[in-house]
Short mmCIF file of C-alpha atoms and ligand atoms in Angstrom, two decimals:
data_model
loop_
_atom_site.label_atom_id
_atom_site.label_comp_id
_atom_site.label_asym_id
_atom_site.label_seq_id
_atom_site.Cartn_x
_atom_site.Cartn_y
_atom_site.Cartn_z
CA MET F 1 89.25 24.33 15.82
CA SER F 2 88.72 24.62 12.02
CA SER F 3 91.36 26.51 10.07
CA HIS F 4 88.64 28.01 7.83
CA THR F 5 87.93 31.67 8.41
CA LYS F 6 84.47 31.91 9.95
CA ILE F 7 82.45 34.86 8.71
CA ALA F 8 80.69 36.53 11.63
CA ARG F 9 76.98 37.03 11.22
CA LYS F 10 75.35 40.38 11.71
CA THR F 11 73.67 40.64 15.11
CA VAL F 12 70.57 42.42 16.31
CA ARG F 13 72.93 45.14 17.58
CA HIS F 14 73.98 45.83 13.98
CA ILE F 15 70.34 46.22 13.07
CA THR F 16 69.37 48.49 15.97
CA ALA F 17 72.51 50.63 15.44
CA SER F 18 71.40 51.35 11.87
CA LYS F 19 68.51 53.62 12.91
CA GLY F 20 68.81 56.87 10.99
CA LYS F 21 71.76 55.58 8.93
CA ALA F 22 71.90 53.71 5.59
CA PRO F 23 68.63 51.85 4.93
CA LEU F 24 68.59 48.16 5.89
CA VAL F 25 68.30 45.68 3.02
CA CYS F 26 66.01 42.76 3.88
CA LEU F 27 64.46 39.94 1.83
CA THR F 28 62.71 36.65 2.48
CA ALA F 29 64.19 33.18 1.87
CA TYR F 30 62.91 29.69 2.55
CA ASP F 31 65.70 27.42 1.30
CA ALA F 32 69.49 27.07 1.37
CA PRO F 33 70.31 28.12 -2.24
CA MET F 34 68.25 31.32 -1.94
CA GLY F 35 69.77 32.00 1.49
CA ALA F 36 73.21 31.72 -0.13
CA LEU F 37 72.29 34.04 -3.03
CA LEU F 38 70.81 36.74 -0.79
CA ASP F 39 73.49 36.56 1.89
CA ALA F 40 76.07 38.92 0.37
CA HIS F 41 73.46 41.60 -0.32
CA CYS F 42 71.22 41.55 2.74
CA ASP F 43 71.52 42.81 6.28
CA LEU F 44 68.61 40.61 7.34
CA ILE F 45 67.02 37.52 5.81
CA LEU F 46 63.49 36.72 6.97
CA VAL F 47 62.24 33.16 6.88
CA GLY F 48 58.68 34.43 6.63
CA ASP F 49 55.52 32.43 7.16
CA SER F 50 54.73 33.67 3.64
CA VAL F 51 56.44 30.35 2.84
CA GLY F 52 52.96 28.83 3.18
CA MET F 53 51.68 30.84 0.21
CA VAL F 54 54.89 31.15 -1.83
CA VAL F 55 56.17 27.58 -1.58
CA HIS F 56 53.28 25.44 -0.35
CA GLY F 57 50.45 27.00 -2.36
CA MET F 58 48.29 27.92 0.68
CA SER F 59 45.74 30.73 0.33
CA SER F 60 46.95 32.44 3.55
CA THR F 61 49.65 32.02 6.19
CA VAL F 62 47.19 30.70 8.79
CA GLY F 63 47.92 27.02 8.05
CA VAL F 64 51.68 27.30 8.48
CA SER F 65 53.04 25.14 11.33
CA LEU F 66 55.98 25.55 13.70
CA ASP F 67 57.64 22.46 12.21
CA MET F 68 57.45 24.01 8.72
CA MET F 69 59.10 27.20 9.98
CA ILE F 70 61.84 25.22 11.70
CA MET F 71 62.56 23.13 8.59
CA HIS F 72 62.79 26.19 6.32
CA GLY F 73 64.77 28.10 8.98
CA GLN F 74 67.35 25.30 9.13
CA ALA F 75 67.74 25.37 5.34
CA VAL F 76 68.28 29.15 5.19
CA MET F 77 70.81 28.98 8.04
CA ARG F 78 72.76 26.30 6.13
CA GLY F 79 72.87 28.49 3.02
CA SER F 80 73.74 31.85 4.57
CA GLN F 81 76.76 33.02 6.53
CA GLN F 82 76.67 36.74 7.28
CA ALA F 83 73.11 38.07 7.27
CA LEU F 84 71.00 38.13 10.44
CA VAL F 85 68.38 35.40 10.03
CA VAL F 86 64.94 35.94 11.60
CA VAL F 87 62.29 33.19 11.60
CA ASP F 88 58.56 33.96 11.80
CA MET F 89 56.49 32.54 14.65
CA PRO F 90 53.46 31.11 12.83
CA PHE F 91 49.81 31.67 13.73
CA GLY F 92 48.85 29.75 16.89
CA SER F 93 52.41 29.33 18.18
CA TYR F 94 52.63 32.30 20.60
CA GLU F 95 49.19 33.81 21.35
CA THR F 96 47.90 31.43 24.06
CA SER F 97 50.35 32.12 26.88
CA LEU F 98 53.79 33.45 27.70
CA ASP F 99 55.01 29.90 28.31
CA GLN F 100 53.74 28.77 24.92
CA ALA F 101 55.49 31.73 23.26
CA PHE F 102 58.78 31.05 25.06
CA LEU F 103 58.82 27.28 24.46
CA ASN F 104 58.09 27.66 20.75
CA ALA F 105 60.48 30.58 20.21
CA ALA F 106 63.20 28.67 22.07
CA ARG F 107 62.59 25.65 19.78
CA ILE F 108 63.03 27.90 16.74
CA LEU F 109 66.34 29.31 18.04
CA LYS F 110 67.71 25.96 19.25
CA GLU F 111 66.72 23.88 16.23
CA THR F 112 67.54 26.37 13.46
CA GLY F 113 70.41 28.40 14.94
CA CYS F 114 68.73 31.63 13.77
CA GLN F 115 69.25 34.76 15.85
CA ALA F 116 65.72 36.12 16.29
CA VAL F 117 62.01 35.51 15.81
CA LYS F 118 59.27 37.74 14.39
CA ILE F 119 55.82 38.09 15.93
CA GLU F 120 52.84 39.74 14.27
CA SER F 121 52.33 42.15 17.08
CA GLY F 122 48.92 43.49 17.84
CA THR F 123 49.04 45.37 21.15
CA TYR F 124 48.12 42.09 22.92
CA ALA F 125 51.53 40.67 21.90
CA ALA F 126 53.59 43.22 23.85
CA ASP F 127 53.61 40.86 26.87
CA GLN F 128 54.92 38.05 24.68
CA ILE F 129 57.65 40.29 23.26
CA SER F 130 58.91 41.47 26.66
CA HIS F 131 58.73 37.92 28.06
CA LEU F 132 60.89 36.56 25.22
CA VAL F 133 63.38 39.44 25.19
CA ALA F 134 63.88 39.19 28.97
CA ARG F 135 64.70 35.50 28.48
CA GLY F 136 67.27 35.98 25.72
CA ILE F 137 65.20 35.79 22.55
CA PRO F 138 65.40 38.83 20.26
CA VAL F 139 62.04 39.70 18.72
CA MET F 140 61.11 41.67 15.62
CA GLY F 141 57.57 43.11 15.70
CA HIS F 142 55.19 43.31 12.73
CA VAL F 143 52.42 45.93 12.61
CA GLY F 144 49.90 47.31 10.11
CA LEU F 145 48.64 44.69 7.68
CA ARG F 146 49.08 41.49 9.66
CA PRO F 147 48.53 38.56 7.28
CA GLN F 148 47.77 36.17 10.19
CA ALA F 149 44.69 38.34 10.93
CA VAL F 150 43.29 37.80 7.41
CA ASN F 151 40.13 36.12 8.72
CA VAL F 152 39.28 39.03 11.03
CA ASP F 153 40.16 41.64 8.42
CA GLY F 154 38.31 39.82 5.64
CA GLY F 155 41.29 40.04 3.25
CA PHE F 156 44.72 41.59 2.91
CA ARG F 157 43.78 45.27 3.26
CA ALA F 158 46.18 48.22 3.66
CA LYS F 159 45.82 50.07 6.99
CA GLY F 160 45.59 53.74 7.84
CA ARG F 161 42.41 54.89 6.10
CA THR F 162 40.59 55.98 9.27
CA SER F 163 41.97 57.92 12.22
CA GLU F 164 40.95 55.07 14.53
CA GLU F 165 42.95 52.60 12.44
CA ARG F 166 45.94 54.96 12.31
CA ASP F 167 45.91 55.36 16.10
CA ARG F 168 45.72 51.60 16.53
CA VAL F 169 48.66 50.84 14.23
CA LEU F 170 50.78 53.57 15.85
CA ALA F 171 49.90 52.18 19.31
CA GLU F 172 50.87 48.66 18.15
CA ALA F 173 54.27 49.89 16.99
CA ILE F 174 54.93 51.85 20.18
CA ALA F 175 53.84 48.87 22.30
CA ALA F 176 56.22 46.55 20.37
CA GLU F 177 59.11 48.98 20.77
CA ARG F 178 58.48 49.52 24.51
CA ALA F 179 58.29 45.76 24.97
CA GLY F 180 61.82 45.48 23.56
CA ALA F 181 61.43 44.63 19.86
CA PHE F 182 64.81 45.22 18.13
CA ALA F 183 63.07 46.20 14.86
CA ILE F 184 59.51 46.41 13.55
CA VAL F 185 58.14 45.38 10.16
CA VAL F 186 55.56 47.95 9.03
CA GLU F 187 53.40 46.36 6.34
CA GLY F 188 50.70 47.80 4.08
CA VAL F 189 50.14 51.18 5.75
CA ALA F 190 49.67 54.70 4.40
CA ASP F 191 52.99 56.36 3.55
CA ASP F 192 52.64 59.20 6.08
CA LEU F 193 51.63 56.83 8.88
CA ALA F 194 54.70 54.65 8.25
CA ALA F 195 56.87 57.79 8.38
CA GLU F 196 55.17 58.84 11.64
CA ILE F 197 55.80 55.40 13.16
CA THR F 198 59.45 55.58 12.08
CA GLN F 199 59.78 58.94 13.90
CA ALA F 200 57.93 57.67 16.96
CA VAL F 201 59.96 54.52 17.70
CA ALA F 202 63.65 54.26 18.61
CA CYS F 203 64.18 50.92 16.87
CA PRO F 204 64.46 50.57 13.07
CA THR F 205 61.29 50.13 11.02
CA ILE F 206 61.39 47.80 8.01
CA GLY F 207 58.82 48.82 5.43
CA ILE F 208 56.86 46.64 3.02
CA GLY F 209 54.20 48.60 1.17
CA ALA F 210 54.89 51.38 3.68
CA SER F 211 57.23 54.36 3.16
CA SER F 212 60.63 55.29 1.76
CA GLN F 213 61.15 56.96 5.16
CA CYS F 214 61.35 53.58 6.91
CA ASP F 215 64.77 52.55 8.21
CA GLY F 216 64.85 49.56 5.85
CA GLN F 217 62.85 47.81 3.18
CA ILE F 218 61.78 44.19 2.75
CA LEU F 219 60.02 42.36 -0.07
CA VAL F 220 59.01 38.76 -0.61
CA THR F 221 61.91 37.68 -2.85
CA ASP F 222 59.74 35.55 -5.13
CA ASP F 223 57.49 38.57 -5.78
CA MET F 224 60.34 40.87 -6.74
CA LEU F 225 61.91 38.18 -8.92
CA GLY F 226 58.63 37.82 -10.82
CA ARG F 227 57.82 34.21 -9.96
CA PHE F 228 54.08 34.96 -9.82
CA GLU F 229 51.70 36.39 -12.36
CA TRP F 230 50.19 38.74 -9.76
CA ALA F 231 52.03 40.82 -7.19
CA PRO F 232 50.85 43.56 -4.81
CA LYS F 233 51.10 47.20 -5.99
CA PHE F 234 54.08 47.90 -3.74
CA VAL F 235 56.28 45.22 -5.35
CA ARG F 236 58.90 46.40 -7.82
CA ARG F 237 59.81 43.55 -10.16
CA TYR F 238 63.55 43.23 -10.71
CA ALA F 239 63.33 40.10 -12.87
CA ASP F 240 60.78 38.06 -14.77
CA LEU F 241 61.66 34.56 -13.59
CA ARG F 242 58.32 33.14 -14.76
CA ALA F 243 59.15 34.03 -18.36
CA ILE F 244 62.75 32.79 -18.01
CA ILE F 245 61.62 29.45 -16.52
CA ASP F 246 58.83 29.07 -19.08
CA THR F 247 61.25 29.60 -21.98
CA ALA F 248 63.88 27.25 -20.52
CA VAL F 249 61.41 24.48 -19.74
CA GLY F 250 59.79 24.85 -23.16
CA GLU F 251 63.21 24.48 -24.84
CA PHE F 252 64.00 21.41 -22.72
CA ALA F 253 60.67 19.81 -23.64
CA GLU F 254 61.35 20.44 -27.34
CA ASP F 255 64.89 19.03 -27.11
CA VAL F 256 63.66 15.86 -25.35
CA ARG F 257 60.82 15.30 -27.82
CA SER F 258 63.11 15.82 -30.82
CA ARG F 259 65.90 13.69 -29.23
CA ARG F 260 68.28 16.68 -29.35
CA PHE F 261 68.79 16.08 -25.60
CA PRO F 262 70.97 14.44 -24.44
CA SER F 263 73.79 15.06 -26.90
CA GLU F 264 76.98 12.98 -27.21
CA ALA F 265 78.78 15.41 -24.87
CA GLU F 266 76.19 14.83 -22.17
CA LEU F 267 76.61 11.03 -22.10
CA TYR F 268 78.97 8.78 -20.14
CA LYS F 269 81.14 6.71 -22.50
CA LEU F 270 82.80 3.94 -20.48
CA SER F 271 85.88 2.36 -22.00
CA LYS F 272 85.85 -1.44 -21.98
CA GLY F 273 88.19 -2.04 -18.99
CA GLN F 274 86.50 0.65 -16.83
CA SER F 275 84.11 -0.30 -14.01
CA LYS F 276 80.48 0.71 -14.55
CA ALA F 277 80.29 2.24 -11.07
CA GLY F 278 83.22 4.65 -11.77
O1 KIV D 301 55.97 36.35 6.06
C1 KIV D 301 56.62 37.24 5.48
O2 KIV D 301 57.28 37.03 4.46
C2 KIV D 301 56.58 38.58 6.06
C3 KIV D 301 57.10 39.69 5.21
C4 KIV D 301 56.13 39.98 4.13
C5 KIV D 301 57.43 40.88 6.00
O3 KIV D 301 56.11 38.76 7.12
#
């Protein structure tokens, strides 16, 4: 056994026990260095299928594959040590049948070592959630604006404008909770509806463009760090990485073109007797 002290990861029990207590801090990550940076601050790191848009330049999450999610999930697991890591089940990997959902969710858990999966849970997905939970796979639900439904919705539109829509989103959340979801992401819904959902379900709600009354908050990390020119209204920008990167890369380009880089201090100077490989 290794003599290194192993830091225990948070479990889904930590997350469910937080209902009504201090808000849960959640962010997305897709690679090991970001997983490592977020780890000390976050209760939960989501390897979201937003990776398709944020990292791979896709126009929606629909084209994201199971293999992509597994690769990014493995990287985040290597980088992090204490946060609960949840990996998204991408579009087309769970809807067909209970067997399909189980086999793909089991692949995610076995090949990444993450502790849970997330399913965008219209009411139809309640069967999938209970099937997975009964077989040992913790599931986080996701209701309201479901990015995988972008082609039915005709865009990324906030939910809760009509009473029919409000009833449907509330029913989706209750169905996910009854099916055994350990937490539910509530995305892009009217503030009061998100608060109502939070009251109505026993598991924690994680808001994104939802309500300060949710049991936790999540943002796409790259949005809140200002890596993109545009971000949704609900994103608070905590940094302007685009400007920082632009300035740094501009300075590098200038230094290279003017031969100011590399300097003497940045060069290897091998003494005569020394091997070139050393
Ligand atoms: O894919 C994702 O990053 C998500 C969050 C926006 C909740 O689902």
